[in-house]
Amino acid sequence: MARMTGGQALIKSLYREGVRTIFGMPGVQLYHAMDAIYEEPGIRFITVRHEQAAAYMAFGYSKAGGDGIGTALVVPGPGLLNATAGVGTAYSASTPTLLVSGQSYTHEIGKDTGALHEVNDQLDVVRPITKWAARMTSVGEVPDTVHEAFRMLKTGRQRPVEIEIAWDTLEDVEDVELHEPAIYEPLVPEDSEVERVVEMLSQAERPLIWAGWGVALSDAGEALAQVAEHMQAPVMTSAEGKGAVPYDHPLSLGTPGWRFGPPELAALVGEADLVLAVGTRLGRTNLTGEHNIVHIDVDAEEIGRIFPQAVGVHGDARVTLERLYGRLLEAVPQRESRVEEIAAIKRKRANPATFVQPQGGFVEAIQNVMPNDGIIVEGVTQIGYASRELYTSQQMRTYITSSYFGNLGYAYPTALGAKVAKPDVPVLAISGDGGFMYNSQELATAVKYGINAVAVVFNDNAYGNVYRDQINKFDGRAIGSQLHNPDFMKLADAYGARGVRVHEPEELETALREALDANAPGLIEVPVGMMPDPFV
């Protein structure tokens, strides 16, 4: 037992659970938490210019695989509400992220009396976008609540958690006992479920593997490749699952683009007599209700959600695949090679040179520069959409999307969080001008803390997708979609960042290479016109 404030109990508990970086903004309800951070040299606090960015940076930090869980600290009410876009992104992208929020004084909570920053009831705001949320109103509750938060973050399906602490609880002093961090064992599947899959694979002649983000979360890439090689099963991934098996692997088909892929790609999926889905919700797969599907997932509720016919295996992806591989070696002979078949399809799949231009050329320029461990954040913009299909990944955790949230504004602050997590790795945000302006103020954060990520902003002075659709689908009646932007070079200079303007893919390749070598916060503007719609 030790005597301390609630703020000290909170920060010491976070440190014990492995938190080494907190993104956030100080505020009056948080003074005693901020003072406790000041006293804890093992935690770095990064002040942002908007709470939305704090949550996005925590998301990017976790997504890239930083030490501990990406953590954001905000005041209640407007601070928490500003952060919810980032929390919702982490929820949609199944990424463990911790949001710590202040609260009103204990005697004011739930009274709806107009207390400073009051939202009544704040927990109701975050419950739809978190795995678990809890409130602390006494110092004695703090260690248990933080410990439970990390159990939620590290077990089962990994999604964001919110904890909030009353203003006076941060100030109060009590004797408390802090917890040591726990080691959580991965979820082991039932032997009967593994045996059933072995039996199904033994009868399959043309199996196919569909891999998602759950492979990265459980570090299951090696085990996945072993199963694929033994069964000679081609591997496709969701955008979130890029790199689950390196694209250069002879069985990898990467992230397929159904509208642009060769007929052989669609035929391969159609002819698959068993689909082994691992760590994915199975969205955008081109599968049908006629496919035989085995679904390995740590979240039992996800199994059968989209394809009710799926045979479920409830377990951690890595543990399940390792056990499955062991049984396959015993029970199923090594299958004949399908490498030439896969290579032939791979040669015909969409690539930057054959894709709609200029999108394909810009993706090719980025691909030419980024190393295998470089991290791309796919913004909600034309080049981002193209990269989802065209950009190939050799490692897990190197391609970040906002999953089904599809939100403008997340790319740049997410890239900053990823760069804090991996300071020695090149990090690039692909953004449009509309999305970049949501959080352009975080250039100040990047410069202040030396967060040397690079943003490439494709500037068409519009919410380009909307503007093009209005022009093409509504007889030119465009409204609300054209923008007035600052001079981005002057903006970069004003913040002390490195700004460069280029126009062609070849210029982008050179500028990007120089920007990454400069190891400084960078902004590359690429003025573009209305881009053709690749989906028509």
Coordinates of C-alpha atoms in Angstrom, one line a residue:
M1 CA 0.0 0.0 0.0
A2 CA 1.2 3.5 -0.8
R3 CA -0.4 6.9 -0.2
M4 CA -1.0 8.9 -3.4
T5 CA -3.5 11.0 -5.3
G6 CA -5.9 9.6 -7.8
G7 CA -3.9 11.2 -10.6
Q8 CA -0.7 9.4 -9.4
A9 CA -2.6 6.1 -9.0
L10 CA -3.8 6.5 -12.6
I11 CA -0.5 7.3 -14.2
K12 CA 1.5 4.8 -12.2
S13 CA -1.0 2.1 -13.1
L14 CA -0.8 3.1 -16.8
Y15 CA 3.0 2.9 -16.6
R16 CA 2.9 -0.5 -15.0
E17 CA 0.6 -1.7 -17.8
G18 CA 3.2 -0.7 -20.4
V19 CA 2.1 2.8 -21.5
R20 CA 5.1 4.8 -22.6
T21 CA 3.5 7.5 -24.7
I22 CA 0.3 9.5 -24.1
F23 CA -1.2 11.9 -26.7
G24 CA -3.5 14.5 -25.4
M25 CA -4.4 18.0 -24.3
P26 CA -4.2 19.3 -20.7
G27 CA -7.3 20.8 -19.1
V28 CA -8.6 21.9 -15.8
Q29 CA -10.2 18.6 -14.8
L30 CA -6.9 16.8 -15.6
Y31 CA -4.4 18.9 -13.6
H32 CA -3.6 16.2 -11.1
A33 CA -3.2 13.6 -13.9
M34 CA -0.8 16.0 -15.8
D35 CA 1.2 16.6 -12.6
A36 CA 1.5 12.8 -12.2
I37 CA 2.8 12.5 -15.7
Y38 CA 5.4 15.2 -15.0
E39 CA 6.5 13.0 -12.1
E40 CA 6.8 9.9 -14.3
P41 CA 9.8 10.2 -16.5
G42 CA 9.1 6.9 -18.3
I43 CA 6.0 8.4 -20.0
R44 CA 6.3 10.8 -22.9
F45 CA 3.4 13.3 -23.2
I46 CA 2.7 14.7 -26.7
T47 CA 0.4 17.7 -26.8
V48 CA -1.8 17.9 -29.8
R49 CA -3.8 20.8 -31.2
H50 CA -7.1 19.0 -31.4
E51 CA -8.5 16.0 -29.4
Q52 CA -9.5 14.3 -32.6
A53 CA -5.8 14.1 -33.5
A54 CA -4.9 12.7 -30.0
A55 CA -7.2 9.7 -30.6
Y56 CA -6.0 9.2 -34.2
M57 CA -2.4 9.3 -33.1
A58 CA -3.1 6.7 -30.4
F59 CA -4.8 4.6 -33.1
G60 CA -1.8 4.9 -35.4
Y61 CA 0.6 4.2 -32.6
S62 CA -1.2 0.9 -31.8
K63 CA -1.7 0.0 -35.4
A64 CA 2.0 0.3 -36.2
G65 CA 3.0 -1.8 -33.1
G66 CA 4.4 0.7 -30.7
D67 CA 5.5 -0.1 -27.1
G68 CA 2.3 -0.6 -25.1
I69 CA -1.2 0.5 -26.1
G70 CA -1.8 3.8 -27.9
T71 CA -3.3 6.1 -25.3
A72 CA -5.1 9.4 -25.5
L73 CA -5.9 11.8 -22.6
V74 CA -8.7 14.4 -23.0
V75 CA -11.0 16.5 -20.9
P76 CA -14.7 15.4 -20.6
G77 CA -17.5 16.7 -22.8
P78 CA -16.2 18.5 -25.9
G79 CA -12.8 16.9 -25.5
L80 CA -14.2 13.4 -25.4
L81 CA -16.6 14.2 -28.2
N82 CA -13.8 15.5 -30.4
A83 CA -11.9 12.3 -29.8
T84 CA -14.8 10.0 -30.7
A85 CA -14.0 10.0 -34.5
G86 CA -10.6 8.4 -33.7
V87 CA -12.1 6.0 -31.2
G88 CA -14.7 4.9 -33.7
T89 CA -11.9 4.4 -36.3
A90 CA -10.1 2.1 -33.8
Y91 CA -13.3 0.3 -33.2
S92 CA -14.0 -0.3 -36.9
A93 CA -10.4 -1.3 -37.5
S94 CA -10.3 -3.7 -34.4
T95 CA -7.3 -1.9 -32.9
P96 CA -6.6 -1.7 -29.2
T97 CA -6.6 1.9 -28.2
L98 CA -7.1 3.5 -24.7
L99 CA -9.0 6.8 -24.2
V100 CA -8.7 8.3 -20.8
S101 CA -11.2 11.1 -20.1
G102 CA -11.7 13.5 -17.3
Q103 CA -15.1 13.9 -15.6
S104 CA -17.1 16.4 -13.6
Y105 CA -16.9 16.4 -9.8
T106 CA -18.4 13.3 -8.3
H107 CA -21.4 15.1 -6.8
E108 CA -22.2 16.7 -10.2
I109 CA -22.2 13.5 -12.4
G110 CA -25.6 12.7 -13.7
K111 CA -27.3 15.8 -12.3
D112 CA -27.5 17.7 -15.6
T113 CA -26.9 21.0 -13.9
G114 CA -24.6 22.6 -16.4
A115 CA -21.2 21.7 -14.9
L116 CA -18.2 22.6 -16.9
H117 CA -17.8 20.3 -20.0
E118 CA -20.8 18.2 -18.8
V119 CA -22.3 15.5 -21.0
N120 CA -25.1 13.5 -19.3
D121 CA -24.4 10.6 -19.5
Q122 CA -20.9 10.6 -21.0
L123 CA -20.5 6.8 -20.9
D124 CA -23.5 6.4 -23.1
V125 CA -21.6 8.4 -25.8
V126 CA -18.7 6.0 -26.0
R127 CA -20.4 2.6 -25.5
P128 CA -21.3 2.0 -29.2
I129 CA -17.6 2.6 -30.3
T130 CA -15.8 0.8 -27.4
K131 CA -15.4 -2.7 -26.3
W132 CA -15.7 -1.6 -22.6
A133 CA -16.0 1.6 -20.7
A134 CA -15.9 2.5 -17.0
R135 CA -15.9 5.4 -14.6
M136 CA -13.7 5.9 -11.5
T137 CA -15.1 8.0 -8.6
S138 CA -12.8 6.9 -5.8
V139 CA -9.0 6.5 -5.7
G140 CA -9.4 2.9 -4.6
E141 CA -11.1 2.1 -7.8
V142 CA -8.3 3.3 -10.0
P143 CA -5.9 0.3 -10.0
D144 CA -8.6 -2.2 -10.5
T145 CA -10.3 -0.2 -13.3
V146 CA -7.0 0.3 -15.2
H147 CA -6.1 -3.3 -14.8
E148 CA -9.4 -4.5 -16.1
A149 CA -9.1 -2.0 -19.0
F150 CA -5.9 -3.7 -20.1
R151 CA -7.4 -7.1 -19.8
M152 CA -10.1 -6.0 -22.2
L153 CA -7.5 -4.4 -24.5
K154 CA -5.3 -7.5 -24.6
T155 CA -7.8 -10.4 -24.7
G156 CA -10.4 -11.5 -27.2
R157 CA -11.1 -9.1 -30.0
Q158 CA -8.9 -6.1 -29.5
R159 CA -10.9 -2.9 -29.7
P160 CA -10.7 0.5 -28.0
V161 CA -11.6 1.0 -24.3
E162 CA -12.6 4.2 -22.5
I163 CA -12.0 5.0 -18.8
E164 CA -13.0 8.2 -17.2
I165 CA -12.1 9.6 -13.8
A166 CA -13.9 12.3 -11.7
W167 CA -12.2 15.6 -11.2
D168 CA -12.1 15.3 -7.4
T169 CA -11.0 11.7 -7.6
L170 CA -7.8 12.8 -9.4
E171 CA -7.2 15.2 -6.5
D172 CA -8.1 12.9 -3.6
V173 CA -5.4 11.1 -1.6
E174 CA -5.8 7.5 -0.3
D175 CA -3.7 4.4 0.4
V176 CA -3.8 2.2 -2.7
E177 CA -2.2 -1.0 -3.9
L178 CA -1.1 -1.0 -7.5
H179 CA -1.4 -4.1 -9.7
E180 CA 1.4 -5.8 -11.6
P181 CA 0.6 -6.3 -15.3
A182 CA -0.8 -9.6 -16.1
I183 CA 0.2 -12.0 -18.9
Y184 CA -2.8 -13.2 -20.9
E185 CA -2.7 -16.5 -22.7
P186 CA -4.1 -16.6 -26.2
L187 CA -7.4 -18.2 -26.8
V188 CA -7.0 -21.9 -27.6
P189 CA -9.5 -23.5 -30.0
E190 CA -11.3 -26.7 -29.2
D191 CA -9.5 -29.8 -30.5
S192 CA -12.8 -30.9 -32.1
E193 CA -13.0 -27.7 -34.1
V194 CA -9.4 -28.1 -35.4
E195 CA -10.1 -31.8 -36.3
R196 CA -13.2 -30.8 -38.3
V197 CA -11.1 -28.3 -40.3
V198 CA -8.4 -30.9 -41.0
E199 CA -11.1 -33.2 -42.3
M200 CA -12.6 -30.5 -44.6
L201 CA -9.2 -29.5 -45.9
S202 CA -8.3 -33.1 -46.6
Q203 CA -11.2 -33.3 -49.0
A204 CA -10.7 -29.9 -50.6
E205 CA -9.0 -29.8 -54.0
R206 CA -8.9 -26.1 -54.6
P207 CA -8.7 -24.3 -51.2
L208 CA -8.3 -20.6 -50.9
I209 CA -7.2 -18.5 -47.9
W210 CA -8.6 -15.1 -47.1
A211 CA -6.6 -13.2 -44.4
G212 CA -7.4 -10.1 -42.4
W213 CA -6.0 -7.8 -39.7
G214 CA -6.4 -10.5 -37.1
V215 CA -3.3 -12.2 -38.5
A216 CA -1.2 -9.2 -37.6
L217 CA -2.7 -8.8 -34.2
S218 CA -1.9 -12.3 -33.2
D219 CA 1.5 -12.4 -35.2
A220 CA 0.2 -15.3 -37.2
G221 CA 2.0 -14.6 -40.5
E222 CA 4.5 -17.5 -40.3
A223 CA 1.9 -20.0 -39.3
L224 CA -0.5 -18.8 -42.1
A225 CA 2.3 -19.2 -44.7
Q226 CA 3.0 -22.8 -43.5
V227 CA -0.7 -23.8 -43.9
A228 CA -0.8 -22.1 -47.3
E229 CA 2.3 -23.9 -48.5
H230 CA 1.2 -27.3 -47.3
M231 CA -2.2 -27.0 -48.9
Q232 CA -0.9 -25.0 -51.9
A233 CA -3.7 -22.5 -51.2
P234 CA -3.5 -19.1 -52.7
V235 CA -3.7 -16.3 -50.2
M236 CA -5.8 -13.1 -50.6
T237 CA -6.1 -10.4 -48.0
S238 CA -8.3 -7.5 -47.0
A239 CA -6.7 -4.1 -47.2
E240 CA -6.3 -4.3 -43.4
G241 CA -4.6 -7.7 -43.9
K242 CA -1.9 -6.5 -46.4
G243 CA 1.4 -8.2 -45.6
A244 CA -0.1 -11.1 -43.8
V245 CA 1.8 -13.1 -46.3
P246 CA 4.4 -11.1 -48.2
Y247 CA 3.2 -10.1 -51.6
D248 CA 6.4 -11.7 -53.1
H249 CA 5.4 -15.0 -51.7
P250 CA 4.6 -17.4 -54.6
L251 CA 1.1 -18.1 -53.2
S252 CA 0.2 -14.5 -52.4
L253 CA -2.3 -12.6 -54.6
G254 CA -2.4 -9.6 -52.3
T255 CA -5.6 -7.5 -52.0
P256 CA -7.7 -8.2 -55.0
G257 CA -9.6 -5.6 -56.9
W258 CA -12.6 -7.4 -58.3
R259 CA -13.5 -4.7 -60.9
F260 CA -10.0 -4.6 -62.4
G261 CA -8.8 -8.2 -61.8
P262 CA -8.5 -10.6 -64.7
P263 CA -11.2 -13.2 -65.3
E264 CA -8.9 -15.8 -64.0
L265 CA -8.9 -14.1 -60.5
A266 CA -12.7 -14.3 -60.3
A267 CA -12.6 -17.8 -61.6
L268 CA -10.2 -18.9 -58.9
V269 CA -12.5 -17.6 -56.2
G270 CA -15.5 -19.1 -57.9
E271 CA -13.9 -22.5 -58.2
A272 CA -12.6 -22.6 -54.6
D273 CA -14.2 -25.6 -52.9
L274 CA -13.1 -24.4 -49.4
V275 CA -12.3 -20.9 -48.2
L276 CA -10.2 -20.6 -45.0
A277 CA -10.9 -17.2 -43.5
V278 CA -8.5 -16.0 -40.8
G279 CA -9.0 -12.9 -38.6
T280 CA -11.4 -11.1 -41.0
R281 CA -15.0 -10.0 -41.0
L282 CA -15.1 -11.3 -44.7
G283 CA -16.2 -8.0 -46.2
R284 CA -15.6 -7.4 -50.0
T285 CA -14.6 -10.9 -50.7
N286 CA -16.6 -11.8 -53.8
L287 CA -17.7 -14.9 -51.9
T288 CA -21.3 -16.2 -52.1
G289 CA -23.6 -18.2 -50.0
E290 CA -22.6 -21.2 -52.0
H291 CA -19.0 -21.3 -50.8
N292 CA -17.8 -23.7 -48.1
I293 CA -16.1 -21.4 -45.5
V294 CA -14.1 -22.1 -42.4
H295 CA -13.9 -19.0 -40.3
I296 CA -11.1 -18.7 -37.7
D297 CA -11.7 -15.8 -35.4
V298 CA -11.1 -14.7 -31.8
D299 CA -14.5 -13.1 -31.8
A300 CA -17.3 -15.7 -31.8
E301 CA -19.9 -13.2 -32.7
E302 CA -18.1 -12.4 -36.0
I303 CA -18.3 -16.0 -37.2
G304 CA -21.3 -16.4 -39.4
R305 CA -22.3 -12.8 -39.3
I306 CA -21.9 -12.3 -43.1
F307 CA -21.9 -15.9 -44.2
P308 CA -24.1 -18.0 -42.0
Q309 CA -22.9 -21.2 -43.6
A310 CA -19.4 -20.7 -42.2
V311 CA -17.9 -23.4 -40.0
G312 CA -16.4 -21.6 -37.0
V313 CA -13.2 -22.1 -35.1
H314 CA -13.1 -19.8 -32.1
G315 CA -9.5 -19.1 -31.2
D316 CA -6.5 -17.0 -31.5
A317 CA -5.3 -17.0 -35.2
R318 CA -1.6 -17.9 -34.5
V319 CA -2.4 -20.7 -32.0
T320 CA -5.1 -22.1 -34.2
L321 CA -3.0 -22.1 -37.3
E322 CA -0.1 -23.6 -35.5
R323 CA -2.3 -26.5 -34.3
L324 CA -3.9 -26.8 -37.7
Y325 CA -0.6 -27.0 -39.4
G326 CA 0.7 -29.7 -37.0
R327 CA -2.4 -31.9 -37.7
L328 CA -2.1 -31.3 -41.5
L329 CA 1.4 -32.6 -41.5
E330 CA 0.1 -35.8 -39.9
A331 CA -3.1 -36.2 -41.8
V332 CA -3.0 -34.6 -45.2
P333 CA -0.2 -35.2 -47.8
Q334 CA 1.6 -32.2 -49.3
R335 CA -0.4 -30.9 -52.2
E336 CA 0.8 -30.4 -55.7
S337 CA 2.2 -27.0 -56.5
R338 CA -0.1 -24.3 -57.7
V339 CA 2.7 -21.7 -58.0
E340 CA 2.6 -21.4 -61.8
E341 CA -1.2 -21.0 -61.7
I342 CA -0.9 -18.2 -59.1
A343 CA 2.0 -16.5 -61.0
A344 CA 0.0 -16.4 -64.2
I345 CA -2.9 -14.7 -62.5
K346 CA -0.5 -12.3 -60.7
R347 CA 1.0 -11.2 -64.0
K348 CA -2.5 -10.2 -65.2
R349 CA -3.8 -8.5 -62.1
A350 CA -4.2 -4.8 -62.1
N351 CA -0.9 -2.9 -61.6
P352 CA 0.0 0.8 -61.6
A353 CA 1.0 0.8 -65.3
T354 CA -2.4 -0.6 -66.5
F355 CA -4.6 1.2 -64.0
V356 CA -6.6 4.4 -64.6
Q357 CA -4.2 7.4 -64.8
P358 CA -2.9 9.5 -63.1
Q359 CA -3.9 7.4 -60.1
G360 CA -1.8 4.4 -61.1
G361 CA 1.3 6.5 -61.8
F362 CA 1.2 8.2 -58.4
V363 CA 0.8 4.9 -56.6
E364 CA 3.7 3.5 -58.6
A365 CA 5.9 6.4 -57.6
I366 CA 5.1 5.8 -53.9
Q367 CA 5.7 2.1 -54.3
N368 CA 9.1 2.7 -55.9
V369 CA 10.3 4.7 -52.9
M370 CA 8.8 3.0 -49.8
P371 CA 11.0 0.3 -48.3
N372 CA 9.5 -3.0 -47.1
D373 CA 9.2 -1.8 -43.5
G374 CA 7.8 1.6 -44.6
I375 CA 4.3 2.5 -43.3
I376 CA 1.6 3.8 -45.6
V377 CA -1.6 5.4 -44.2
E378 CA -4.3 5.2 -46.9
G379 CA -6.3 8.4 -46.8
V380 CA -9.9 8.6 -48.1
T381 CA -8.9 10.1 -51.5
Q382 CA -8.5 8.9 -55.1
I383 CA -4.9 7.9 -54.7
G384 CA -5.8 6.1 -51.4
Y385 CA -8.5 4.1 -53.1
A386 CA -6.1 3.1 -55.9
S387 CA -3.3 2.1 -53.4
R388 CA -5.7 -0.2 -51.6
E389 CA -5.6 -2.5 -54.7
L390 CA -2.3 -1.5 -56.3
Y391 CA 0.1 -1.0 -53.4
T392 CA 1.8 -4.3 -52.4
S393 CA 3.1 -5.0 -48.8
Q394 CA 5.8 -7.4 -47.7
Q395 CA 5.2 -7.0 -44.0
M396 CA 2.3 -6.8 -41.6
R397 CA 1.4 -3.5 -39.9
T398 CA 2.8 -1.5 -42.9
Y399 CA -0.5 -0.5 -44.5
I400 CA -3.1 1.4 -42.4
T401 CA -6.7 2.0 -43.3
S402 CA -9.7 3.4 -41.4
S403 CA -11.5 0.2 -42.3
Y404 CA -15.3 0.6 -42.8
F405 CA -15.3 4.0 -41.1
G406 CA -13.9 5.6 -44.2
N407 CA -13.4 9.0 -42.5
L408 CA -11.8 12.1 -43.9
G409 CA -9.1 13.7 -41.8
Y410 CA -7.7 10.6 -40.1
A411 CA -4.6 10.0 -42.4
Y412 CA -2.1 12.6 -41.2
P413 CA -2.5 12.4 -37.4
T414 CA -2.6 8.6 -37.7
A415 CA 0.7 8.7 -39.6
L416 CA 2.1 10.9 -36.8
G417 CA 1.1 8.3 -34.3
A418 CA 2.6 5.5 -36.4
K419 CA 5.9 7.5 -36.7
V420 CA 6.1 8.0 -32.9
A421 CA 5.7 4.2 -32.6
K422 CA 8.3 3.5 -35.2
P423 CA 10.6 6.5 -35.3
D424 CA 13.3 4.8 -37.5
V425 CA 10.8 3.7 -40.1
P426 CA 9.6 5.9 -43.0
V427 CA 5.9 6.8 -42.6
L428 CA 3.8 8.4 -45.3
A429 CA 0.2 9.7 -45.2
I430 CA -1.7 9.8 -48.5
S431 CA -4.2 12.6 -48.3
G432 CA -6.5 14.8 -50.4
D433 CA -6.7 18.5 -49.7
G434 CA -10.1 18.2 -48.1
G435 CA -9.0 15.5 -45.7
F436 CA -5.7 17.1 -44.9
M437 CA -7.3 20.3 -43.8
Y438 CA -9.2 18.5 -41.0
N439 CA -5.9 18.2 -39.1
S440 CA -3.3 20.4 -40.9
Q441 CA -2.7 22.1 -37.5
E442 CA -0.9 19.0 -36.4
L443 CA 2.1 20.1 -38.5
A444 CA 2.8 22.2 -35.4
T445 CA 2.8 19.0 -33.3
A446 CA 5.1 17.2 -35.8
V447 CA 7.6 20.1 -35.7
K448 CA 7.5 20.6 -32.0
Y449 CA 8.2 16.9 -31.2
G450 CA 10.3 16.0 -34.3
I451 CA 7.7 13.6 -35.6
N452 CA 9.2 13.2 -39.1
A453 CA 6.3 11.7 -41.0
V454 CA 5.6 12.9 -44.6
A455 CA 2.2 13.9 -45.9
V456 CA 1.5 13.8 -49.7
V457 CA -1.5 16.0 -50.4
F458 CA -3.2 15.6 -53.7
N459 CA -4.8 19.0 -54.2
D460 CA -7.8 19.4 -56.5
N461 CA -9.4 22.2 -54.5
A462 CA -12.4 20.1 -53.9
Y463 CA -13.9 17.2 -52.1
G464 CA -12.9 15.5 -55.3
N465 CA -15.0 12.4 -55.3
V466 CA -18.2 14.3 -54.5
Y467 CA -17.4 17.0 -57.0
R468 CA -16.8 14.6 -59.9
D469 CA -20.0 12.6 -59.0
Q470 CA -22.0 15.8 -58.9
I471 CA -20.7 16.9 -62.3
N472 CA -21.1 13.4 -63.9
K473 CA -24.4 12.3 -62.3
F474 CA -26.3 15.5 -61.8
D475 CA -25.8 17.4 -65.1
G476 CA -23.0 19.5 -63.7
R477 CA -24.9 20.8 -60.7
A478 CA -22.1 20.9 -58.1
I479 CA -22.8 22.3 -54.7
G480 CA -20.8 22.3 -51.5
S481 CA -17.9 20.4 -53.0
Q482 CA -15.5 23.0 -54.2
L483 CA -12.9 24.4 -51.8
H484 CA -10.6 27.3 -51.2
N485 CA -7.2 26.2 -49.9
P486 CA -4.3 28.0 -48.4
D487 CA -1.0 28.1 -50.2
F488 CA 0.3 24.7 -48.8
M489 CA 3.9 25.7 -49.3
K490 CA 3.4 28.8 -47.2
L491 CA 1.5 26.8 -44.7
A492 CA 4.4 24.3 -44.3
D493 CA 6.9 27.1 -44.0
A494 CA 4.7 28.9 -41.4
Y495 CA 4.8 25.8 -39.2
G496 CA 8.5 25.1 -39.8
A497 CA 7.9 22.0 -41.9
R498 CA 9.6 21.0 -45.1
G499 CA 7.3 21.8 -48.1
V500 CA 7.7 20.8 -51.7
R501 CA 5.3 21.1 -54.7
V502 CA 5.4 18.6 -57.6
H503 CA 3.1 17.8 -60.5
E504 CA 4.0 14.5 -62.2
P505 CA 4.6 11.0 -60.8
E506 CA 8.3 11.1 -61.7
E507 CA 8.6 14.4 -59.7
L508 CA 6.7 12.8 -56.8
E509 CA 9.1 9.9 -56.7
T510 CA 12.1 12.2 -56.4
A511 CA 10.5 14.5 -53.9
L512 CA 9.4 11.7 -51.7
R513 CA 12.8 10.1 -51.7
E514 CA 14.3 13.4 -50.7
A515 CA 11.7 14.0 -48.0
L516 CA 12.2 10.7 -46.4
D517 CA 16.0 11.1 -46.5
A518 CA 15.6 14.6 -44.9
N519 CA 14.1 13.0 -41.8
A520 CA 12.0 16.0 -41.0
P521 CA 8.3 16.7 -40.9
G522 CA 7.3 17.0 -44.6
L523 CA 4.5 18.2 -46.8
I524 CA 4.5 17.4 -50.5
E525 CA 1.7 19.0 -52.5
V526 CA 0.6 17.5 -55.8
P527 CA -1.8 19.8 -57.7
V528 CA -4.2 17.7 -59.7
G529 CA -7.3 18.1 -61.8
M530 CA -10.5 16.1 -61.7
M531 CA -9.4 12.4 -61.8
P532 CA -11.3 9.9 -63.9
D533 CA -13.6 7.5 -62.0
P534 CA -11.9 4.0 -62.1
F535 CA -15.2 2.3 -61.1
V536 CA -17.1 3.1 -64.3

